[in-house]
Coordinates of C-alpha atoms in Angstrom, one line a residue:
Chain K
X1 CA -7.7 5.1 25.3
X2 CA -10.7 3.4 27.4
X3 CA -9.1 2.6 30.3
X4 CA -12.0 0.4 30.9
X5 CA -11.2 -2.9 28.8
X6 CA -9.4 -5.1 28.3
X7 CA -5.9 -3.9 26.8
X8 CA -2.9 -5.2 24.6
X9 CA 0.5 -4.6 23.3
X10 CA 2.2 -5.2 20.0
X11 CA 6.1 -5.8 19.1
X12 CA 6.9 -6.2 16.0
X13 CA 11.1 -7.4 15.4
X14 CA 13.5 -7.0 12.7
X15 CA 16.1 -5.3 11.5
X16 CA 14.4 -5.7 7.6
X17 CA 11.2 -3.7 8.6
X18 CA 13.0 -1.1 9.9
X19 CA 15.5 -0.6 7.6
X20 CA 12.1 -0.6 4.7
X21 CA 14.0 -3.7 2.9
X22 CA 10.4 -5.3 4.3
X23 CA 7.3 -3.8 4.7
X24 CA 5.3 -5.3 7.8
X25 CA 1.3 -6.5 7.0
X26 CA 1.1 -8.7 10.4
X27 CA -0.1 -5.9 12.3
X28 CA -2.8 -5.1 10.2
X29 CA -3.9 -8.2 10.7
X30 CA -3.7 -7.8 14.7
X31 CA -5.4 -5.0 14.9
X32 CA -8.0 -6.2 13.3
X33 CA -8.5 -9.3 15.3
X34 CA -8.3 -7.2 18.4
X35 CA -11.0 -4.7 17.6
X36 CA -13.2 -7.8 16.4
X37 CA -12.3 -9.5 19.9
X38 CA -13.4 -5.9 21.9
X39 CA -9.4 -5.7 23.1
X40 CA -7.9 -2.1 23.3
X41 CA -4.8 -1.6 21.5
X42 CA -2.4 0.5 23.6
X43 CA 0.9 0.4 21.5
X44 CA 2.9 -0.9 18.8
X45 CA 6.7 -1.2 18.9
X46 CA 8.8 -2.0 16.2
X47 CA 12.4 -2.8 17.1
X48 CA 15.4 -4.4 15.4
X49 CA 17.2 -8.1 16.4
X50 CA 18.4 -6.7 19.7
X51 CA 17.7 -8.9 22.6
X52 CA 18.2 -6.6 25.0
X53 CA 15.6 -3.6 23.7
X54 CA 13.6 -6.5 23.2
X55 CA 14.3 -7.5 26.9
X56 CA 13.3 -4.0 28.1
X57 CA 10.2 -3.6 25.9
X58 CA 8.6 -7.1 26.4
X59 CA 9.0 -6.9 30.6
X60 CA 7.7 -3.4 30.4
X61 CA 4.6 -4.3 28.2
X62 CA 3.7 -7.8 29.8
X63 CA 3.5 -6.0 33.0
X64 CA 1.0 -2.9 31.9
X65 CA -1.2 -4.6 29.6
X66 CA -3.4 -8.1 29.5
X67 CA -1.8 -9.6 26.3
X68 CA 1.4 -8.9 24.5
X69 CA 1.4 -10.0 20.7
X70 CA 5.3 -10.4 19.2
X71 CA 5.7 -11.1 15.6
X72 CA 9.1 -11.9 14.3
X73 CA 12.7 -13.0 15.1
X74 CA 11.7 -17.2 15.7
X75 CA 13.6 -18.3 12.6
X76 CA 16.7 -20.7 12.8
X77 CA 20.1 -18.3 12.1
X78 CA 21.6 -15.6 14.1
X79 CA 19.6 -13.1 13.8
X80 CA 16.7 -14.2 15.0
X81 CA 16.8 -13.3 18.7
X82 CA 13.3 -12.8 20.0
X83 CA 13.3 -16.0 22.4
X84 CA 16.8 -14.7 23.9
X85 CA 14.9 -11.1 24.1
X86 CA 12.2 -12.8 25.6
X87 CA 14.0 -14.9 28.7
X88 CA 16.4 -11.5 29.4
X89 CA 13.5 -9.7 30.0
X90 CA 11.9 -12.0 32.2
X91 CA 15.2 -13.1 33.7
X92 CA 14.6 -16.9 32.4
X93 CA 16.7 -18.8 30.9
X94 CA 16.4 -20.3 27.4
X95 CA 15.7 -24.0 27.0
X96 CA 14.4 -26.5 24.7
X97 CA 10.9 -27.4 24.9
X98 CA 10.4 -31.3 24.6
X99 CA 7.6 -31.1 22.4
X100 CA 9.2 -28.3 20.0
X101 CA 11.9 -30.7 19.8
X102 CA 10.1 -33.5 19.2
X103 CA 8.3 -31.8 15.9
X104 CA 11.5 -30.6 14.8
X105 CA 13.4 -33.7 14.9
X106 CA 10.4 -35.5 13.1
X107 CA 10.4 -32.7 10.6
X108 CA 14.1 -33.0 10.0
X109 CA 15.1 -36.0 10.3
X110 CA 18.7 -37.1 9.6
X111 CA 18.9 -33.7 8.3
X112 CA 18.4 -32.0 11.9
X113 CA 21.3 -29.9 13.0
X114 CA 21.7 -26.7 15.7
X115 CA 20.3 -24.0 13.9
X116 CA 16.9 -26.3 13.3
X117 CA 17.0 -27.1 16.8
X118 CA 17.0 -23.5 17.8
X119 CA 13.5 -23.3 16.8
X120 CA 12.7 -25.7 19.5
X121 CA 13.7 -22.9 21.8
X122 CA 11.7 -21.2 24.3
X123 CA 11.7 -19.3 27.5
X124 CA 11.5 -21.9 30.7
X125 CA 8.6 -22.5 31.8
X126 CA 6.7 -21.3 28.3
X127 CA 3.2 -23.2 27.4
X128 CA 2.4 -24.6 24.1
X129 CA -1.1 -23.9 22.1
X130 CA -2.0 -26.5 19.3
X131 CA -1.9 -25.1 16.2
X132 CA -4.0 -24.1 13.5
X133 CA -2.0 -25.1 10.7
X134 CA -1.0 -28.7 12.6
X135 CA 2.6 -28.3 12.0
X136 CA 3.8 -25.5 14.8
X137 CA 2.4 -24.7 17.8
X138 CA 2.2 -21.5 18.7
X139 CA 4.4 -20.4 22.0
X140 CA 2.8 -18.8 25.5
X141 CA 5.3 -17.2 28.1
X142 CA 2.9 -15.8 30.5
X143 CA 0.2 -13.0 29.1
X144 CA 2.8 -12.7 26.0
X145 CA 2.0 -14.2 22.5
X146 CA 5.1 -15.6 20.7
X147 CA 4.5 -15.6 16.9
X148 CA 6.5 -15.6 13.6
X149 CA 7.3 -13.1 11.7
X150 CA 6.6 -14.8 7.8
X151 CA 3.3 -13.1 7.1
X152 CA 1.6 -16.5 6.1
X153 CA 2.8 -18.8 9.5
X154 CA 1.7 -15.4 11.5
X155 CA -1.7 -15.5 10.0
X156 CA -2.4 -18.9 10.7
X157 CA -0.8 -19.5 14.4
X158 CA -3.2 -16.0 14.7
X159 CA -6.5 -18.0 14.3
X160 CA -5.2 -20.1 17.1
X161 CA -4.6 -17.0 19.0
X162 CA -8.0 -15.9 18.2
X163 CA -9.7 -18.6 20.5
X164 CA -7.3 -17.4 23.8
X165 CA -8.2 -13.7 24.0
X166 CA -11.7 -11.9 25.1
X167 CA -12.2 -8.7 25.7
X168 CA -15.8 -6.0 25.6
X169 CA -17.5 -5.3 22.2
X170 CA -17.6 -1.3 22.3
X171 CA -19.7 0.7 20.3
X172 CA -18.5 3.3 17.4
X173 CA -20.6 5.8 15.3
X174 CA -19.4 8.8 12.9
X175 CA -20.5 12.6 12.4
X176 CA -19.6 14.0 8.9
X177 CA -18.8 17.9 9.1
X178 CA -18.5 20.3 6.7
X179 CA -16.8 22.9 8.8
X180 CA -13.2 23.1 10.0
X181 CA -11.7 21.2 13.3
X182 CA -11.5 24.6 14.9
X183 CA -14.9 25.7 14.7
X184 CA -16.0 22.5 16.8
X185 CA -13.2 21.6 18.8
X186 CA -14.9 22.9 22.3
X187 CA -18.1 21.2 21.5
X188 CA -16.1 17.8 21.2
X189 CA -14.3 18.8 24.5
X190 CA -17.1 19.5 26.3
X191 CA -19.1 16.2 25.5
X192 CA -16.1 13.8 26.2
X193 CA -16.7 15.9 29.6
X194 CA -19.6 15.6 30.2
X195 CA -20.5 11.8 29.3
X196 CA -18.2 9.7 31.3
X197 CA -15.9 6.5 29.4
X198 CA -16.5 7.8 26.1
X199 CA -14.3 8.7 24.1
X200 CA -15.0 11.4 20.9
X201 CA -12.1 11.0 17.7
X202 CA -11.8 14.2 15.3
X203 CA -10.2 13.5 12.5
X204 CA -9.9 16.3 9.0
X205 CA -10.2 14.7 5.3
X206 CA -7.8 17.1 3.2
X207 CA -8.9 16.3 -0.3
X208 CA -12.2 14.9 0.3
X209 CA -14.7 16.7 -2.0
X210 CA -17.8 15.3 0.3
X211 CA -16.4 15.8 4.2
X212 CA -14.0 18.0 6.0
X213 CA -14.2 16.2 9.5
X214 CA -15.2 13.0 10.4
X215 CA -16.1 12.8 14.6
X216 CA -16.3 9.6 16.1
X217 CA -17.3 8.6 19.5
X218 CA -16.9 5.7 20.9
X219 CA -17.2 3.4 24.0
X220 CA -17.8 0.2 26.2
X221 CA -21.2 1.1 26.8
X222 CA -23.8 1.7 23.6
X223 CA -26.0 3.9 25.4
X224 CA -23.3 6.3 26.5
X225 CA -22.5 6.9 22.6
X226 CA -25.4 7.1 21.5
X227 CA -26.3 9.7 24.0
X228 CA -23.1 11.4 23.2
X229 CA -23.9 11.3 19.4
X230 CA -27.3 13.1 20.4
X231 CA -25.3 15.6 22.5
X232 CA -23.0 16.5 20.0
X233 CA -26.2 17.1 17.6
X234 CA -27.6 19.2 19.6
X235 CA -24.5 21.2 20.2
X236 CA -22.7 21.4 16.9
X237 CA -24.3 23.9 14.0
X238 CA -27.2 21.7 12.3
X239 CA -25.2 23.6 8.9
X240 CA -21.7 22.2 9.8
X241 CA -23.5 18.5 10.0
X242 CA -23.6 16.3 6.3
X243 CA -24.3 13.0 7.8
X244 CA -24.6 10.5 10.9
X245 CA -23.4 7.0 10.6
Chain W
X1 CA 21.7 -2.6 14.5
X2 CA 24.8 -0.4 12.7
X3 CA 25.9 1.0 15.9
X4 CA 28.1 3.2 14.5
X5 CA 25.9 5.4 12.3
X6 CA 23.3 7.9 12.8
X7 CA 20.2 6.8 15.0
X8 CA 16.9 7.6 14.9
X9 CA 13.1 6.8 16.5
X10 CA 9.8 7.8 15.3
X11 CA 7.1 8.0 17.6
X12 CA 3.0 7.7 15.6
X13 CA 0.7 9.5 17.7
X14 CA -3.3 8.4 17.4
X15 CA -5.8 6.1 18.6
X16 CA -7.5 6.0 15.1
X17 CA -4.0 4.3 14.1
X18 CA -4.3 1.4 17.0
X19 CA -8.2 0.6 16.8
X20 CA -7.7 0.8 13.0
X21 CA -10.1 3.5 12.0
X22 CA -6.8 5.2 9.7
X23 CA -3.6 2.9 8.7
X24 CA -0.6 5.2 9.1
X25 CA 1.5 5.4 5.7
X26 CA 3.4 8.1 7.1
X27 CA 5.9 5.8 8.8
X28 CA 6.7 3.9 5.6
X29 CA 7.9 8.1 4.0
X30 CA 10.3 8.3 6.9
X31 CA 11.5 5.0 6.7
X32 CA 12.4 5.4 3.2
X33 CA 14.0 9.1 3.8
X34 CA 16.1 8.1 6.9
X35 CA 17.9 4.7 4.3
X36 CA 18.2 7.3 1.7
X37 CA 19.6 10.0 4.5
X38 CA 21.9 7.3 5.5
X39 CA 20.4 7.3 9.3
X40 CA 19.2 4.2 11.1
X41 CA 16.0 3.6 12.3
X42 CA 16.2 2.0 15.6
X43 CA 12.8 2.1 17.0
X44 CA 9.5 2.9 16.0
X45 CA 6.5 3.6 18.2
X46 CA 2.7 4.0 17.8
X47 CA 1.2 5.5 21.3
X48 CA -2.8 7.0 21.6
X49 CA -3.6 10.2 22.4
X50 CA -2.4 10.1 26.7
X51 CA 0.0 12.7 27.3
X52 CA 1.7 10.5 29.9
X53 CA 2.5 8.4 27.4
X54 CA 4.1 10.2 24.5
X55 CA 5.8 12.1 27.6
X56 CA 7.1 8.9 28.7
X57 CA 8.4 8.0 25.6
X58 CA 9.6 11.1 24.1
X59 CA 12.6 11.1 26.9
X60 CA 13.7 8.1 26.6
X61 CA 13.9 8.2 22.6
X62 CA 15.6 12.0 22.3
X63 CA 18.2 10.9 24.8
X64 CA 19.2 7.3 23.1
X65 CA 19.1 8.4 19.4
X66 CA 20.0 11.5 16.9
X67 CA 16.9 12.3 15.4
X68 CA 13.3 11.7 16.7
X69 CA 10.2 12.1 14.5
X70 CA 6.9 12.4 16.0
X71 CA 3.5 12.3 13.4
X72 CA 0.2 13.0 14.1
X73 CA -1.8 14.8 17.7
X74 CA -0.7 18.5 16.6
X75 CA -4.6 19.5 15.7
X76 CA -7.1 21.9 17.2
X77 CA -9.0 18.9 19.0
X78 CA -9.1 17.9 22.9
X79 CA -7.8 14.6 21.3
X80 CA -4.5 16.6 19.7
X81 CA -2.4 15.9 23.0
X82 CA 1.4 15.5 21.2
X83 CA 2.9 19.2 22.4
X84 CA 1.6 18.8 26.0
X85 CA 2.9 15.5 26.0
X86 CA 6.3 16.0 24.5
X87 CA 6.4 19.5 26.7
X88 CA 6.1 17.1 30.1
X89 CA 8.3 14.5 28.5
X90 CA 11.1 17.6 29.2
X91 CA 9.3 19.2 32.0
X92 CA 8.7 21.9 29.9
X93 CA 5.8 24.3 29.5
X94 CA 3.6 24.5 26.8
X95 CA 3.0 28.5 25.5
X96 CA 2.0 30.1 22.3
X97 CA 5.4 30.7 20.0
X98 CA 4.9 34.3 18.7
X99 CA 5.2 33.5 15.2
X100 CA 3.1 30.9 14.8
X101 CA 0.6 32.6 16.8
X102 CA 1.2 34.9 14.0
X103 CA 0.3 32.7 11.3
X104 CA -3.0 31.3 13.0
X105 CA -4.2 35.0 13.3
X106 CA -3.5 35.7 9.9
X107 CA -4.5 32.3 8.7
X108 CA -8.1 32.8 10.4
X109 CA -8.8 36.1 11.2
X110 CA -11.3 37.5 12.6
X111 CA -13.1 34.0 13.1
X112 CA -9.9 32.8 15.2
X113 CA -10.7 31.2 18.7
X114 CA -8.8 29.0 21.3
X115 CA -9.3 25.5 19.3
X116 CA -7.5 27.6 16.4
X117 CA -4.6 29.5 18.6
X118 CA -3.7 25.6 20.1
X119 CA -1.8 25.4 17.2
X120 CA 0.4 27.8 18.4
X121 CA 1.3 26.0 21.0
X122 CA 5.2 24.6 20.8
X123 CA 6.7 23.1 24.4
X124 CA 9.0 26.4 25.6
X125 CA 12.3 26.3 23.6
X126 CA 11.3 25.1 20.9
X127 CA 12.6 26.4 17.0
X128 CA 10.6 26.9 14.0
X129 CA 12.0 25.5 10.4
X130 CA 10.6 27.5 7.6
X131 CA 7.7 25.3 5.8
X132 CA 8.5 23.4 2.4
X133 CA 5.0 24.0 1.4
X134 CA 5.1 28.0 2.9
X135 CA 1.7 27.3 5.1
X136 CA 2.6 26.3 8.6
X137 CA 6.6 25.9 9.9
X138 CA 8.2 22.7 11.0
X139 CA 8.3 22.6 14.7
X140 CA 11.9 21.4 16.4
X141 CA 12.1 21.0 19.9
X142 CA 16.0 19.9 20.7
X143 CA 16.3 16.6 17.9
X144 CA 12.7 16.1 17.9
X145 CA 11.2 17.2 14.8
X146 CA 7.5 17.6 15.5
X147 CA 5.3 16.5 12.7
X148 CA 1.2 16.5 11.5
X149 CA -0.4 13.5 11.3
X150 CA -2.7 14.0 8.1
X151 CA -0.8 12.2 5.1
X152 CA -1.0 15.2 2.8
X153 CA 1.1 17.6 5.5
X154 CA 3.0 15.1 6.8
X155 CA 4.7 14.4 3.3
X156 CA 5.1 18.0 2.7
X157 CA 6.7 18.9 6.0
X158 CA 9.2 15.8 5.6
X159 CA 10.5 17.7 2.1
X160 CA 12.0 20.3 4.9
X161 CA 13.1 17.8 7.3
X162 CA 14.9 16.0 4.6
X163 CA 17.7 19.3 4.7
X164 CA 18.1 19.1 8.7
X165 CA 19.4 15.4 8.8
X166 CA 22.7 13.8 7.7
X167 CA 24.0 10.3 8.4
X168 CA 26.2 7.6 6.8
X169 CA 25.4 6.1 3.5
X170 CA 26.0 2.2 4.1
X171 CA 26.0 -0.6 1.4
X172 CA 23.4 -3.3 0.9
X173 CA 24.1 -6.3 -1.2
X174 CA 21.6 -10.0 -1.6
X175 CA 22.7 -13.8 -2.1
X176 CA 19.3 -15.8 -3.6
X177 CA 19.7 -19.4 -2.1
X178 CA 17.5 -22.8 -2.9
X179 CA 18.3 -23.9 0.5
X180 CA 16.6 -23.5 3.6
X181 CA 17.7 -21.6 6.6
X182 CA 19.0 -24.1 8.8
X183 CA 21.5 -25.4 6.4
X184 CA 22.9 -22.3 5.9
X185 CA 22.6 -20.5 9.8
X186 CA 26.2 -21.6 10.8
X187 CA 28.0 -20.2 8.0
X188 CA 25.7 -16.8 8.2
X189 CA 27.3 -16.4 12.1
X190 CA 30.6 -17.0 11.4
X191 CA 30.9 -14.3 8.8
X192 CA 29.0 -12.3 10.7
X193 CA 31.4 -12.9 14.0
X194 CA 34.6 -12.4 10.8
X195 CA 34.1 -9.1 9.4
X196 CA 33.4 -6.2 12.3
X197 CA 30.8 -3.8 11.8
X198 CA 28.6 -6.0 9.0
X199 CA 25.1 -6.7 9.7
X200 CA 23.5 -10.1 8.1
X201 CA 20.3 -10.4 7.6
X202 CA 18.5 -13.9 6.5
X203 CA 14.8 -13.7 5.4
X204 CA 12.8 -17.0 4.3
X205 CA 10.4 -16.2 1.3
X206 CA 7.4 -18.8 1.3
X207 CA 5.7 -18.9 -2.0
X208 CA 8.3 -17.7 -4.1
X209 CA 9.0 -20.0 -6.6
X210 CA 12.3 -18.4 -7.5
X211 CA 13.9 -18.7 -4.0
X212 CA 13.7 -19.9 -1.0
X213 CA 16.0 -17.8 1.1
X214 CA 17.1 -14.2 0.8
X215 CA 20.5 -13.4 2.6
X216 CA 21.9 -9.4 3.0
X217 CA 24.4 -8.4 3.9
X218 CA 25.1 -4.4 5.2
X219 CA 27.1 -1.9 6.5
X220 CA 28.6 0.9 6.6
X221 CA 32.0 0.3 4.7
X222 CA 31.2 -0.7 1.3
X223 CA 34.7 -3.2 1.3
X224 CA 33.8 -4.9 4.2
X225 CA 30.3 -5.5 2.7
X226 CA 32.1 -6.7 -0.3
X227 CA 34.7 -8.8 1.2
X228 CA 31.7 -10.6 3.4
X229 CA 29.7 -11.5 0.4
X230 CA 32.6 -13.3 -1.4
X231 CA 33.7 -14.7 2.2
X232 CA 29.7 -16.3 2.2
X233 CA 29.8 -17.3 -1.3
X234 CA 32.9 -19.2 -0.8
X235 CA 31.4 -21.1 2.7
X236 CA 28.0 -21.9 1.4
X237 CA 27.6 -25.0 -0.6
X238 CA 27.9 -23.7 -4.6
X239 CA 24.2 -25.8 -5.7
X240 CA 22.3 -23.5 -3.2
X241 CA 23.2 -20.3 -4.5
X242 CA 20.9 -18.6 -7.6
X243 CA 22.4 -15.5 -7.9
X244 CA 23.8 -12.5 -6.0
X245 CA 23.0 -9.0 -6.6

């Protein structure tokens, strides 16, 4: 990874994604809006409704990167345990927020009970961003991003989110190849090298009628790739190269 | 999680994966193996290509659960950094395992070079499982099965893991409610805190005109899983439920 920028975390919780009775989308989503936003994505960890992994993965993660993303495990029953996860980890304790509780009893009414109030739940001391869809704000503990798991909610409190981070546009370009990994794979070496905070991606297409390899370099700074880029043209066989993007 | 069954992790090894250049179906194969194997999934990880941190988290996975799967860094590249990180994850050294050494030569002949014989490499100790597609052997180091990254091999390779593992087969039943979830969350603990070693699992679907609220409920004795559905259908309110399955 570039060490360089500005970098983030993922965790992604429940038991239904691992066990593949649900197929996770949000991070698809996230990744997107970090590359878009120039953040380096450093890991993604999926875990199941266990506060206490969740209370070792979220302390380790705030503390190494800028921003920590979680989707998942905000809902109303028992098995949603991210906010207990979440105080363990940072030794907090759980509380109600005022505001939460506020929107919950105005959204429930008579009809407001202990599981609804759970969702008014946070880690003390925890900040509030106004939300995108008007209904829920989305929840701040420090550099970490609290969001829901249902794909819809998490792709609207992420629009909110989207105005919080910043981060350094980096450039990418491709190579096309027509020849094997192995025949190039000192080349590659020996430009990453030789052109400091770059960083050059090889990656074979089995099953591709018009590519074998596709090489991509990339970087914070867009005259260190494309100066790589001409490196790597000069060095690599001008028969093994199909196209440059 | 099912405590009581088999365990597993998979680690996803590439920094195509987290900038989003590739989107890894690998991990959706091996989720769908390890239910049908009867193994739970416990953790799942997507790391870039740093040595230091596969290393890191190599250890801590193969000492907490059965099986570990890694997928993807095992190429000819400078970026292909999965053996050398999993060999310092066990303080192991990396060197050329005579048979696959064997296969490269024959594999490339007289145009074989260094980027080719890296694919030899295996950290010290480590056992070869014959190949389901009789190219290229499965590497295992201890309970790590060590596996390609390009979809195509991956899938192939996982036909061979598929005869090294064994676990529990559990049972997984649904109730379909009209409710939401906070008028059901108290009634989902208590059956949960009832019957030992059943998992319930709640899951709102927003858009679905046919139900509001999933419930499962799983585990690994198929009477207990039983006995807690009727248990739930006789404490939620009749009106909510649509139909159990």
């Amino acid at each position: 990874m570039l060490r360089s920028m500005t970098r983030a975390a993922c965790i992604i919780i429940g038991d239904e994604i691992l066990s593949g009775k649900i197929r996770d989308t949000n991070i698809h989503l996230i990744i997107d809006l970090l590359r878009e936003g120039g953040v380096t994505l450093c890991r993604i960890v999926t875990l199941g409704d266990d506060p206490a992994d969740i209370a070792e993965e979220i302390a380790r993660c705030s503390a190494r990167y800028d921003y920590v993303f979680t989707s998942g495990g905000l809902g109303p029953t028992h098995d949603d345990r991210t906010i207990e996860g979440i105080a363990r980890g940072f030794d907090r304790p759980v509380v109600h927020h005022p505001e939460l509780e506020r929107l919950v009893r105005g959204y429930w009414g008579t009809r407001v009970n202990e599981a609804a109030l759970k969702m008014a739940e946070v880690p003390e001391g925890a900040t509030l961003l106004e939300s995108a869809d008007n209904l829920f704000p989305v929840v701040l503990f420090r550099n970490v991003f609290i969001l829901p798991g249902v794909p819809q909610l998490f792709a609207a409190k992420l629009q909110r989110v989207r105005q919080e981070i910043s981060g350094t546009h980096g450039t990418l370009r491709s190579i096309y190849l027509s020849s094997d990994e192995t025949s190039i794979a000192a080349a590659l070496a020996q430009i990453e090298r030789e052109i400091a905070g770059i960083k050059i991606g090889s990656y074979p297409r089995i099953g591709d009628p018009d590519c074998r390899v596709q090489v991509t370099v990339e970087g914070p700074v867009s005259d260190d790739v494309h100066h790589a880029v001409q490196r790597l043209l000069e060095v690599i066989p001008r028969d093994y190269i199909l196209r440059v993007e």
